[in-house]
Every structure is written in structure tokens, then in C-alpha cells.
XYZ file of C-alpha atoms in Angstrom:
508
model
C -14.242 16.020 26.767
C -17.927 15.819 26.823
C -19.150 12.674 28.412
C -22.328 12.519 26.345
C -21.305 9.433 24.001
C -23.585 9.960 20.573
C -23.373 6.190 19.173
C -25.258 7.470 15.827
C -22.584 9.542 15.384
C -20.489 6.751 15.689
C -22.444 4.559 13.589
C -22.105 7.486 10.822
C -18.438 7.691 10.963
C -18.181 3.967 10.549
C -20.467 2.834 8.471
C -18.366 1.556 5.461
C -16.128 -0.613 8.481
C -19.945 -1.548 9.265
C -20.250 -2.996 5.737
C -17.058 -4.920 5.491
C -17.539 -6.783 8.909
C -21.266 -7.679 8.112
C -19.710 -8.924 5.069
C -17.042 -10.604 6.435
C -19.604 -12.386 8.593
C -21.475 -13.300 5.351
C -18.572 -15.348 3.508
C -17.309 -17.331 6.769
C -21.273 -17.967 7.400
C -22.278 -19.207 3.936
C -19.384 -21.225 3.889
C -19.717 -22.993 6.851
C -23.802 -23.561 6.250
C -23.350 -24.543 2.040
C -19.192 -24.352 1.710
C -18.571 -28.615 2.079
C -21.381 -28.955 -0.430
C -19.602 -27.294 -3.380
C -16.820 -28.007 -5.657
C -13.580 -25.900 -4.343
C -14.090 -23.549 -7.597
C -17.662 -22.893 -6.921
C -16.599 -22.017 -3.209
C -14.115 -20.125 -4.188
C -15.849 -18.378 -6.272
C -18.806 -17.701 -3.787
C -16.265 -16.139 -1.146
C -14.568 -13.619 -3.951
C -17.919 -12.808 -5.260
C -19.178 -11.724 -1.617
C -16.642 -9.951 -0.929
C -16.578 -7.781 -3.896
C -20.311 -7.212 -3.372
C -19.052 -6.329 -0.093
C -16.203 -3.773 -0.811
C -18.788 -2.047 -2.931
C -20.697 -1.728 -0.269
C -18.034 -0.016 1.541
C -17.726 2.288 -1.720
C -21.546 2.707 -1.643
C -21.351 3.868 2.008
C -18.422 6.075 1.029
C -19.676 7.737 -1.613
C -22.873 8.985 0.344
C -20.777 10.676 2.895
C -20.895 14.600 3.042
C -17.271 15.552 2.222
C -16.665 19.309 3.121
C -14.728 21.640 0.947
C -11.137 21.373 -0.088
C -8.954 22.629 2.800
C -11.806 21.866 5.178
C -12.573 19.405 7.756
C -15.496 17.065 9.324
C -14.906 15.611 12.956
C -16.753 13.435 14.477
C -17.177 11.256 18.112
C -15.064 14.171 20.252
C -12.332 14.489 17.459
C -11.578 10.569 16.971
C -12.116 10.674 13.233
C -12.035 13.238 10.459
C -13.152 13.668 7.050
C -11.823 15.224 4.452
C -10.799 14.929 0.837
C -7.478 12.810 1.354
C -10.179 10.718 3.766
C -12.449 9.726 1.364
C -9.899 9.558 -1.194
C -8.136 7.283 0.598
C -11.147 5.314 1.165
C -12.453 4.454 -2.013
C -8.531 3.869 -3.314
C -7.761 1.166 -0.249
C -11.474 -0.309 -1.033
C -10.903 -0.778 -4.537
C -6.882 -1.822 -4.500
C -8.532 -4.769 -2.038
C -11.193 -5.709 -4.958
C -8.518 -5.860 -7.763
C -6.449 -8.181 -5.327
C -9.407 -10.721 -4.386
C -9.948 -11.203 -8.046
C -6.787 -12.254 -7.957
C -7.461 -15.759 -6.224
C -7.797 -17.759 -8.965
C -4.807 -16.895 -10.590
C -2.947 -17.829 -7.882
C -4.128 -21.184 -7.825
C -1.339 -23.476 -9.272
C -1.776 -26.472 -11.474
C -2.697 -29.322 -9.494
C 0.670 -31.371 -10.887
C 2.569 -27.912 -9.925
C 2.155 -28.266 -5.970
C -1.515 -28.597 -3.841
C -3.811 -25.960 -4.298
C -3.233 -23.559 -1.423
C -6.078 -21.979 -0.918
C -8.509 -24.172 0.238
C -10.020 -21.952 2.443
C -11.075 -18.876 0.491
C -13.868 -17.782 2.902
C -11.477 -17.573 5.781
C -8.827 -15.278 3.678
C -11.419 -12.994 2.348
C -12.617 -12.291 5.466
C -8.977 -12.104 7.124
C -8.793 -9.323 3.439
C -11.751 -7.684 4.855
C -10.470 -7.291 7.827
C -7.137 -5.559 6.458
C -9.184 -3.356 4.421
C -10.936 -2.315 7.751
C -7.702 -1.248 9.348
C -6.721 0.921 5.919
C -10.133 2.584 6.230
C -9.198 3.232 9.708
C -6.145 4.852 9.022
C -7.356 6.886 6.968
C -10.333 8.505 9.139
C -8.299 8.656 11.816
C -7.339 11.735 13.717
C -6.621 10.320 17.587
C -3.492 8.130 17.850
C -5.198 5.583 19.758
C -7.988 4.619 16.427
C -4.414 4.897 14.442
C -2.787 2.325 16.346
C -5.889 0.268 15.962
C -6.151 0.306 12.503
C -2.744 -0.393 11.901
C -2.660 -3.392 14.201
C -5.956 -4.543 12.400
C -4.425 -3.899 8.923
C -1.121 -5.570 10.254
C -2.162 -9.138 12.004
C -4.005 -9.460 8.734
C -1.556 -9.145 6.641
C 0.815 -11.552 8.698
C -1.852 -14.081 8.447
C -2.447 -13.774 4.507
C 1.714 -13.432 4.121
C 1.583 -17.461 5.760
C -1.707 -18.678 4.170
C 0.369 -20.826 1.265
C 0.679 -23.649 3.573
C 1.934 -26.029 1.428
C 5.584 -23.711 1.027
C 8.343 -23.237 3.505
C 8.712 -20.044 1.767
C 5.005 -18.643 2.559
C 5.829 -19.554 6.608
C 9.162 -17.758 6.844
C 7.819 -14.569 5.156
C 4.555 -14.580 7.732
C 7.224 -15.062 10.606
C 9.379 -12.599 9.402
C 6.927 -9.867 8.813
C 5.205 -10.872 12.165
C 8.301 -10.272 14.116
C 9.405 -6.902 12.899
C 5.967 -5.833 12.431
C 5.665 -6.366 16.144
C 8.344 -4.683 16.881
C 7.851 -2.001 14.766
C 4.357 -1.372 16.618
C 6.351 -1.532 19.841
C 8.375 1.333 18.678
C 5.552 3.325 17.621
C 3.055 2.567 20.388
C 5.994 3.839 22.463
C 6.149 7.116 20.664
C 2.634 7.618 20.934
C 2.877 6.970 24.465
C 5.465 9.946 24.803
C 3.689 12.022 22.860
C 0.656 11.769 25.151
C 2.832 12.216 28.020
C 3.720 15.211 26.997
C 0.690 16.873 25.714
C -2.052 15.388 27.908
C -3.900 14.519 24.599
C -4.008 11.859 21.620
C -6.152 13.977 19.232
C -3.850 15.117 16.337
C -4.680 19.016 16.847
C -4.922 19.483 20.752
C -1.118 17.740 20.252
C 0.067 20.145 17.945
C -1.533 23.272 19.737
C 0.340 21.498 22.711
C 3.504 21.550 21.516
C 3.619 24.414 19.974
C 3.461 26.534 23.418
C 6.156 23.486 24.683
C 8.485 24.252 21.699
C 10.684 21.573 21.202
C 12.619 19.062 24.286
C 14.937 15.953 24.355
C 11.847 13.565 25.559
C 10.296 15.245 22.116
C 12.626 14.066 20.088
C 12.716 10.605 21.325
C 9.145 10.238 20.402
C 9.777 11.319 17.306
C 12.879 8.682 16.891
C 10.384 6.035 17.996
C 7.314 7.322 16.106
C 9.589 7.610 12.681
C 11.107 4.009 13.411
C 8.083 2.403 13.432
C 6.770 3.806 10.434
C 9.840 3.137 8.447
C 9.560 -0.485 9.166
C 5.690 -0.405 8.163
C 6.617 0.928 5.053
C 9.947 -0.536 4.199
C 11.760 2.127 4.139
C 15.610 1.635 4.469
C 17.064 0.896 6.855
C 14.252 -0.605 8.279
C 13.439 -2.597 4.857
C 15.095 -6.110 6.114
C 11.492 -7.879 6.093
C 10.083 -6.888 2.763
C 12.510 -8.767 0.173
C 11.719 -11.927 2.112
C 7.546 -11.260 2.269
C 7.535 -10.064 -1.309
C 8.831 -13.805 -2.448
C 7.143 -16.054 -0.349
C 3.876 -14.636 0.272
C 1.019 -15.509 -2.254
C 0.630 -13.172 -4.752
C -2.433 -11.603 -3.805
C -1.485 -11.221 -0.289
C 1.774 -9.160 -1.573
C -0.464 -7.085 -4.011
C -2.465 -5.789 -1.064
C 0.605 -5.607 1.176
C 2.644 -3.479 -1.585
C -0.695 -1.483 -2.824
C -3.457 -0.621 -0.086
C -0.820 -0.801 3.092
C 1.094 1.678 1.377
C -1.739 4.177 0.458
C -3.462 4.069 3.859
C -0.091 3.824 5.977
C 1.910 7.671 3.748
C -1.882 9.100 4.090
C -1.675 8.706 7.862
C 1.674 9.197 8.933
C 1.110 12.646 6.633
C -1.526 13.310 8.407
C 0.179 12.579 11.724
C 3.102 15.039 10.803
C 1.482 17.897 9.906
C -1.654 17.512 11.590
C -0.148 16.491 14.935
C 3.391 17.148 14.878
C 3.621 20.231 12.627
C 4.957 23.182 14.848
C 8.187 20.904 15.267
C 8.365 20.183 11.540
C 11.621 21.922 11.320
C 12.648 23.345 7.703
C 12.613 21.703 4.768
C 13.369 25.075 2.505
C 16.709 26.226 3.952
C 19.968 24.470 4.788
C 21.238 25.289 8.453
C 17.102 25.782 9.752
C 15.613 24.524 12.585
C 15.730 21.203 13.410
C 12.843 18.815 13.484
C 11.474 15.814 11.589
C 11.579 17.110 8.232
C 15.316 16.382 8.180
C 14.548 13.051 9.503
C 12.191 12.360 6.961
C 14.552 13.192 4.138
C 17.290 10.910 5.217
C 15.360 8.294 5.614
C 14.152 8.700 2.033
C 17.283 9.336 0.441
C 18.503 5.956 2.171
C 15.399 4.306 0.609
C 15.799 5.552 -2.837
C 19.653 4.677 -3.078
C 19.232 0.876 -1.358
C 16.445 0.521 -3.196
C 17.655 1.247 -6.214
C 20.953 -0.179 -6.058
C 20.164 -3.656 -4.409
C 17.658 -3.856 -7.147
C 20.251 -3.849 -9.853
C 21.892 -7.427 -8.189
C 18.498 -9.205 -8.685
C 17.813 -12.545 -10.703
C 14.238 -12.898 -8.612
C 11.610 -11.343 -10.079
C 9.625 -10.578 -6.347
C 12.370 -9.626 -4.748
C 13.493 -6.912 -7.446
C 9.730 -5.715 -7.116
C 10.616 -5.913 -3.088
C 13.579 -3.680 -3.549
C 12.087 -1.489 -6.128
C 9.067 -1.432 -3.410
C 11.978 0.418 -0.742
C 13.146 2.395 -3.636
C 9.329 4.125 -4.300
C 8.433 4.259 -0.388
C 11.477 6.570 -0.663
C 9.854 8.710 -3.357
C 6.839 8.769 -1.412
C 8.592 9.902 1.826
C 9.360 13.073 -0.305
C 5.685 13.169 -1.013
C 5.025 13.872 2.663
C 7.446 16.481 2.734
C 6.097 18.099 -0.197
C 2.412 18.055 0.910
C 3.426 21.457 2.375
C 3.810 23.026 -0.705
C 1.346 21.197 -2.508
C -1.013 19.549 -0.237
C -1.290 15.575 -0.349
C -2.677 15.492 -3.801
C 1.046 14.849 -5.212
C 1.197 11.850 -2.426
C -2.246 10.383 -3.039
C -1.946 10.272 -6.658
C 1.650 8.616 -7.149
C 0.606 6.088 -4.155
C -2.730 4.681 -5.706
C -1.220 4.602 -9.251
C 1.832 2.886 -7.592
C -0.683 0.642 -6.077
C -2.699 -0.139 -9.192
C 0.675 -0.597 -11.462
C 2.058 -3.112 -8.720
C -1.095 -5.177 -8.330
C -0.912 -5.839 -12.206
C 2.717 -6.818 -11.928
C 2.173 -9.371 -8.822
C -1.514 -10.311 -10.842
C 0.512 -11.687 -14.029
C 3.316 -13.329 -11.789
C -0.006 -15.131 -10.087
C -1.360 -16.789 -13.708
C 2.496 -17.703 -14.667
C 2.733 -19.420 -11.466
C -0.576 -21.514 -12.650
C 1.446 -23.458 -15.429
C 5.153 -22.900 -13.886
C 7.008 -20.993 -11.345
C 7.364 -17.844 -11.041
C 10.363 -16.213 -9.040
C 13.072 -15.875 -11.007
C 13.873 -13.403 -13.928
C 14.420 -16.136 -16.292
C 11.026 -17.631 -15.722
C 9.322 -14.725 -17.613
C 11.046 -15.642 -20.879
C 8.672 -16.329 -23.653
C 5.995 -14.729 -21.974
C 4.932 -12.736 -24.817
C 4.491 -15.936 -27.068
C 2.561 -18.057 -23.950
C 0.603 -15.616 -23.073
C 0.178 -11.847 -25.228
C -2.493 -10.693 -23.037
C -0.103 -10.886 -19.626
C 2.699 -9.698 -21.772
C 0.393 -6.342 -22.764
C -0.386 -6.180 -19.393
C 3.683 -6.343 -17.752
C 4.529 -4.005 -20.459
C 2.029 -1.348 -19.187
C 2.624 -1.447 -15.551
C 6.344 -2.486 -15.656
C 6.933 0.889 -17.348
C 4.451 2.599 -15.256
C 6.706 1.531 -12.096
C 9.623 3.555 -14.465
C 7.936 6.650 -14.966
C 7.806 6.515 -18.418
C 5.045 8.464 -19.935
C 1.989 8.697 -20.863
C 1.414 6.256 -17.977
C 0.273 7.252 -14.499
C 3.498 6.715 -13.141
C 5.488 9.376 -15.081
C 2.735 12.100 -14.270
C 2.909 10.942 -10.533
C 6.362 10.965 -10.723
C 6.451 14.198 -12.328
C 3.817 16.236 -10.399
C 5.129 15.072 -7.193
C 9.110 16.030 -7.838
C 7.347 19.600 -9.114
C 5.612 20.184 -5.978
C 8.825 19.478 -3.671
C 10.773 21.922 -5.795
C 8.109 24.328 -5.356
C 9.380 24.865 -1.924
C 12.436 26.415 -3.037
C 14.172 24.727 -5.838
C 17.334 23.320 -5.848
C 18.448 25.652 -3.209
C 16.691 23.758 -0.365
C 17.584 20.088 1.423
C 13.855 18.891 -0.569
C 15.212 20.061 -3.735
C 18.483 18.348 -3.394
C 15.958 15.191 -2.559
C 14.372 15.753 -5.724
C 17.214 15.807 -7.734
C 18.372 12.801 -5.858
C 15.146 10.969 -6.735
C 14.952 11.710 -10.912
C 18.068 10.179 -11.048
C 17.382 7.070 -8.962
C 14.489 6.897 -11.274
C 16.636 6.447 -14.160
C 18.628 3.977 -12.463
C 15.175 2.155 -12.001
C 14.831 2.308 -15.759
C 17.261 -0.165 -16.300
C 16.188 -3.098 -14.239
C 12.849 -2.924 -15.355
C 13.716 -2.990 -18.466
C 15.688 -6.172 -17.584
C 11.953 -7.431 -16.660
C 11.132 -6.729 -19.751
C 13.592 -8.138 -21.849
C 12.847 -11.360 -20.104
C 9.096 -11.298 -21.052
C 9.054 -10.004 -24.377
C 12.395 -10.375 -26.180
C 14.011 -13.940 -24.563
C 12.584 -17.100 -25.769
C 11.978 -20.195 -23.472
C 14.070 -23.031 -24.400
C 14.867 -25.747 -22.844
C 18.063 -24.339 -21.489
C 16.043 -22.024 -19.629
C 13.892 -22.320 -16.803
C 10.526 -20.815 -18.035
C 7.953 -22.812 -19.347
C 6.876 -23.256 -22.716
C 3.311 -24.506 -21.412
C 0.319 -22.372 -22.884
C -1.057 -20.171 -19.901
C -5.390 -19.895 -19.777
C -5.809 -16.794 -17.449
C -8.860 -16.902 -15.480
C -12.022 -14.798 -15.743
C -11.544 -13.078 -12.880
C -7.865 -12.829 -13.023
C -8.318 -10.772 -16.306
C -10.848 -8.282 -15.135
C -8.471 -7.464 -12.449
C -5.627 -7.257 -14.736
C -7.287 -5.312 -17.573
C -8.497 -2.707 -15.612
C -4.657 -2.475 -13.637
C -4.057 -2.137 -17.505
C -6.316 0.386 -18.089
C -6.315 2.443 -15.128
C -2.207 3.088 -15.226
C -3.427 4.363 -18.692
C -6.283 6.177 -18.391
C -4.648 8.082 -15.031
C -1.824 9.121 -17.154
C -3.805 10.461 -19.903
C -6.529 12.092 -17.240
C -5.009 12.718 -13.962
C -7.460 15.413 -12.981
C -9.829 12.624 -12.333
C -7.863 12.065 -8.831
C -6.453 15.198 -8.788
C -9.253 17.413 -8.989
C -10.690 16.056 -5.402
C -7.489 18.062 -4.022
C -8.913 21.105 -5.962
């Protein structure tokens, strides 16, 4: 490697990270200079409003970055980073995933007779936000397992942090601690792969590995990386049967925290690892067209996301809490997107991109409308959506649009992400391959899916609150800032469904 360090290289490459932490700066500065002087609204709203300005920023930055051709490549700083279309794509998705969820701070401020306030601090968790959104943007410029690693530590003691920031509930401290000890584990087991990987190849740039391996074919100390590498990834992205964690973080962290953890984690973390597998680790793929092929990770892959799709999908059917059946449904979709990394082969990772941000967007309007219940009433079980549609129509519309979305039912951007990404894995060879029998496997988890969240929806829009139920009768006044984020979740599942060459055509 050339010595010569070029720091405006560097500076280039970075520049949108460059935004958020000069923004992050901002909020905890103004707040501690003017924060005890204003009314907890007006701070509040002071915090969210900087770091919007800042994520556009970011998008600013992004936007006036030279992205090469489709099916071509910019590296920069010796190889550490690279940019390409499913880089900046991924950029300006995690950036603007992490707006819709800050607007989501008021919302999830409860009645004052409900419980204390809990976030009293909002400069500290929009800049502990920021500093998530730094380790997506990482992730997804990253071509060097070592930057990896970092971003998905940065992105990870973030999230652990905003998972516990409720700290008036019990709830809000056992999910942090739970996600904090798997998640460390899980970077154990994956910092441990990487370490293998390097052993073995001398390198932790994503192409120098793969030339490496490809004249070392595969070995046993291979395949152990692998087992470690794939490990901690599954529990990353709670994928069964590494899932244990999410059911528990889906319920007790604030809502906003489990919008970003369920939307922008998910979009950087399946861009990365695809990256990582094909990029990296592609000359031991193995065979994902023929039964009775070579062996490598592809079969892995698919087991792991046929186990995801059928706990998923069945331990969602036993639910009566509302976040938890999202939690489960959450395993059941990381499953569908595991077959979106297998299919990027056939497709590239268009299919992948495009069902994980409209995932994203649908499942931040879900968690957004469980935020402004949880103003008037609680908000975990099923039955505490009843009469939703007469307390509030707007965050009835709103359930309706994404709930379905999250079912594949069309127009929505969920049945065309659905549908375009079960084409491209049956492009490979049909039915007649182990990614075809995947596919087939996943269409009909999806209509198992269609039932329970159709159970959501009964609760919102056909059961009345009574006073034998637990919902709440109360009228529900939804923030400013709480409906911008929701009405354009709203709008975006339907516009994406309606025009999904707008995301597609960067893969193009």
C-alpha cells in the first residue's frame, strides 16, 4: 500500500459523516449555551429542527458526489471506501429514514397524567441519532472490513443507548440491556470472522480478499469464518435463530428509537453484508442454481432465511402485542431480504434496496402512529388500537396504508418489492433451484403474514373501544411534526408502488 496518506481525499469520501458530526456538535452546543432557558417544547423542538437541517446536509453533500456508471465503481483512501449506485443509494435512504424518525419525538411524548415525559434530553438523543446515522453511512461506503466493523459498532452503541433512553420504564432498560448484550456478542462473533478472514488472505479490502481466495479455493479455517461472519450478522439483523433480542427491543424501546432500529439498521446492515458476500467472499459463494453444487455460503444464507420466514411468521400468529407482532413480522421480512442477497446475482441489489427502504418507510409509519396513541393511552397491546379509526381518522389512513404495505398487497410499495424481488431469485433458475424453492417458500409465508395484519387492522378500524376494552376512547391531537413524518410514510409506500422506477432506475 502506498504510504502517501491524501487527507483531501479523505475529507471527500467523508464529507456527509463531516456534516452529521458538525451537526451533532451544534444541538449538544446550543443546548447547553440557551437549552435551560427554554420551555422543554421549544428545546425540543430546537434539537429536531437542527438535526433535520443537519441530515439534509448530509443529503446535500450526497447528492454532489460524482457517482460512476451502473456496474462501475469509485475507490478512494487505498481501497477503504467505494462508491457506487447501491452507495449513494443507500446513503440518501439511511439519511432520510433517520429524518422521518426524529420527527417522530413529539409523538412519543406521553400525556403528562400518562407517565413523565421521557425525553427530557432531546439534544443528547439527536446527537446519539446522528451518530447512528454516521455508522449506516459507513456501512454503506465501506469496502475494508476494518471501516465495516466501525460503522457497525458506531451504528450499534447508538442504538443500545436510544433502545434505554425511556428512563422512566423498566421496559425501556431491559430492551437496552438485552440488545447490548447480544449485540456485543454478536460483534464478537463477527470481529472474529473478520479476523480469520485476514489471516488468511493477508488483506481486509473486500477485492484483494476475494482475488485471495479464489487461488486458496476453499479450507476448514474458511469455513469457520464464514460460520462466525454469518452468526454475527444474523443476530444484527434478527434473523432466526439469532432473533431472541428483537421481540423484547421492539416493545420496550421508544418508538422512534425502534423505527430507526427496524428501518435504517436494516437498509445499511443487507447493503453491506451483500456487499461483503459478493464483493469479498464471492469465489466461495457456492451454488444457489443447482441442488447437489458446491458448497459455500449461499446454502447458508438460504437456511437461515427460510428459518426466518417460518419463525417469523408463525410466532407472529400467537401475538396479542402489537410491537412484538411487528418484532416477529420484523424476523419474518429480514428473511425475505436474506433471499434478496442471494438474488442480487441475478438481478443486482436493486431488488434488495428497493424492498428494504420501502420496508423501512412502511415500518416507521406503523411505529409513528403507535407513538401519538401512546400520547393519550398505551399502546402495546392489540386491543389498544380499537376505535382508532373514530379517535383518530388521520392515524387510521395512515395504519391502513403501511399495515398493508408490510402484506404485500398492491398497489403499495410493498407488493412491487415483494414482487420484483421473488422475480429476480427465480430468474436464477426457477423452481428447479434451492433459491426457487426459497421463493416459493417466501409467497406463501407472505400470505400467512396476511392474516395477522389484518388482525391489526381489524383492531383499528372495525372494533370499537368500550369500556370492556382496554383502548381509550380519549380524542388523540397528533403533532405537527408527527404528521409530516407520517404523511409522507403515507405517501411514499404509495407513490413507490405506483412509480418504482424512481429507486429502481439508479440500478439501471
Amino acid at each position: 500500500m502506498n504510504a502517501t496518506i491524501n487527507y483531501a481525499e479523505l475529507v471527500y469520501a467523508l464529507r456527509p459523516e463531516i456534516a452529521l458530526t458538525l451537526g451533532l456538535l451544534l444541538a449538544l452546543g446550543y443546548d447547553m449555551a440557551f437549552g435551560r432557558r427554554m420551555s422543554d417544547c421549544a428545546r425540543r423542538g430546537v434539537a429536531v429542527l437542527i438535526g433535520i437541517v443537519t441530515l439534509a446536509s448530509a443529503v446535500f453533500q450526497t447528492l454532489h458526489t460524482n457517482v460512476p456508471p451502473v456496474g462501475h465503481a469509485a475507490y478512494w483512501f487505498h481501497g477503504a471506501f467505494v462508491y457506487d449506485t447501491l452507495a449513494h443509494g443507500v446513503r440518501l435512504g439511511v439519511f432520510g429514514l433517520s429524518a422521518l424518525t426524529l420527527l417522530l419525538i413529539a409523538g412519543s411524548i406521553p400525556h403528562s397524567a400518562l407517565r413523565t415525559p421521557h425525553f427530557k434530553h432531546p439534544a443528547e438523543y439527536v446527537a446519539i441519532q446522528l451518530l447512528a446515522t454516521m455508522g449506516f453511512s459507513l456501512m454503506a461506503v465501506s469496502n475494508n472490513l476494518l471501516i465495516a466493523f466501525l460503522g457497525f459498532e458506531l451504528a450499534s452503541l447508538s442504538l443500545y443507548v436510544m433502545a434505554g433512553f425511556d428512563k422512566t420504564s423498566r421496559a425501556s432498560a431491559e430492551a437496552s440491556l438485552k440488545y447490548f448484550l447480544f449485540g456485543g456478542m454478536a460483534a464478537a462473533f463477527m470481529l472474529f470472522g473478520f479476523s480469520l478472514i485476514y489471516g488468511m488472505t493477508g488483506t481486509i479490502v473486500l477485492p484483494e480478499i476475494a482475488r485471495a481466495l479464489a487461488v486458496q479455493g476453499p479450507s476448514p479455517l474458511l469455513l469457520v469464518a464464514l460460520v462466525m461472519v454469518l452468526v454475527g450478522f444474523g443476530y444484527k439483523a434478527a434473523a432466526a435463530p439469532f432473533h431472541q433480542w428483537a421481540p423484547d427491543v421492539y416493545q420496550g424501546a421508544p418508538a422512534p428509537a425502534a423505527a430507526l432500529i427496524a428501518s435504517a439498521s436494516k437498509l445499511a446492515g443487507f447493503a453491506f453484508f451483500a456487499r461483503l458476500l459478493f464483493s469479498g467472499l464471492g469465489t466461495v459463494s457456492g451454488d444457489a442454481i443447482n441442488f447437489g453444487g458446491p458448497a459455500g455460503w449461499i446454502m447458508a444464507v438460504i437456511i437461515i432465511s427460510a428459518a426466518s420466514m417460518l419463525l417469523g411468521n408463525i410466532a407472529a400468529l400467537a401475538q396479542t402485542n402489537a410491537r412484538r407482532l411487528i418484532a416477529y413480522s420484523a424476523i419474518a421480512h429480514a428473511g425475505i431480504m436474506l433471499l434478496g442477497v442471494i438474488a442480487v446475482r441475478a438481478e443486482g441489489a436493486g431488488p434488495l434496496f428497493y424492498y428494504a427502504l420501502t420496508y423501512g418507510i412502511a415500518t416507521i409509519g406503523v411505529f409513528g402512529v403507535f407513538a401519538a396513541i401512546e400520547r393519550t393511552a398505551p399502546c402495546q397491546r392489540i386491543s389498544d388500537l380499537a376505535g382508532l379509526w373514530k379517535r383518530s381518522p388521520f392515524l387510521a389512513l395512515v395504519l391502513f396504508v403501511c399495515v398493508l404495505s408490510l402484506a404485500g398487497i398492491p398497489p403499495l410499495a410493498g407488493f412491487f418489492g415483494k414482487f420484483y424481488l421473488f422475480a429476480a431469485a427465480l430468474y436464477l433458475n426457477g423452481l428447479m433451484s434451492p433459491a426457487g424453492w426459497l421463493a416459493f417458500l417466501a409467497i406463501a409465508m407472505s400470505a400467512v403474514g396476511l392474516y395477522y395484519y389484518l388482525v391489526i387492522l381489524k383492531a383499528a378500524l372495525v372494533t370499537n373501544a368500550t369500556a370492556g376494552t382496554s383502548a381509550s376512547t380519549e380524542k388523540i391531537r397528533v403533532p405537527l411534526g408527527t404528521v409530516i413524518a407520517l404523511a409522507t410514510s403515507a405517501a411514499l409506500t404509495i407513490a413507490l408502488g405506483i412509480w418504482p422506477d424512481v429507486v429502481l432506475g439508479l440500478f439501471k
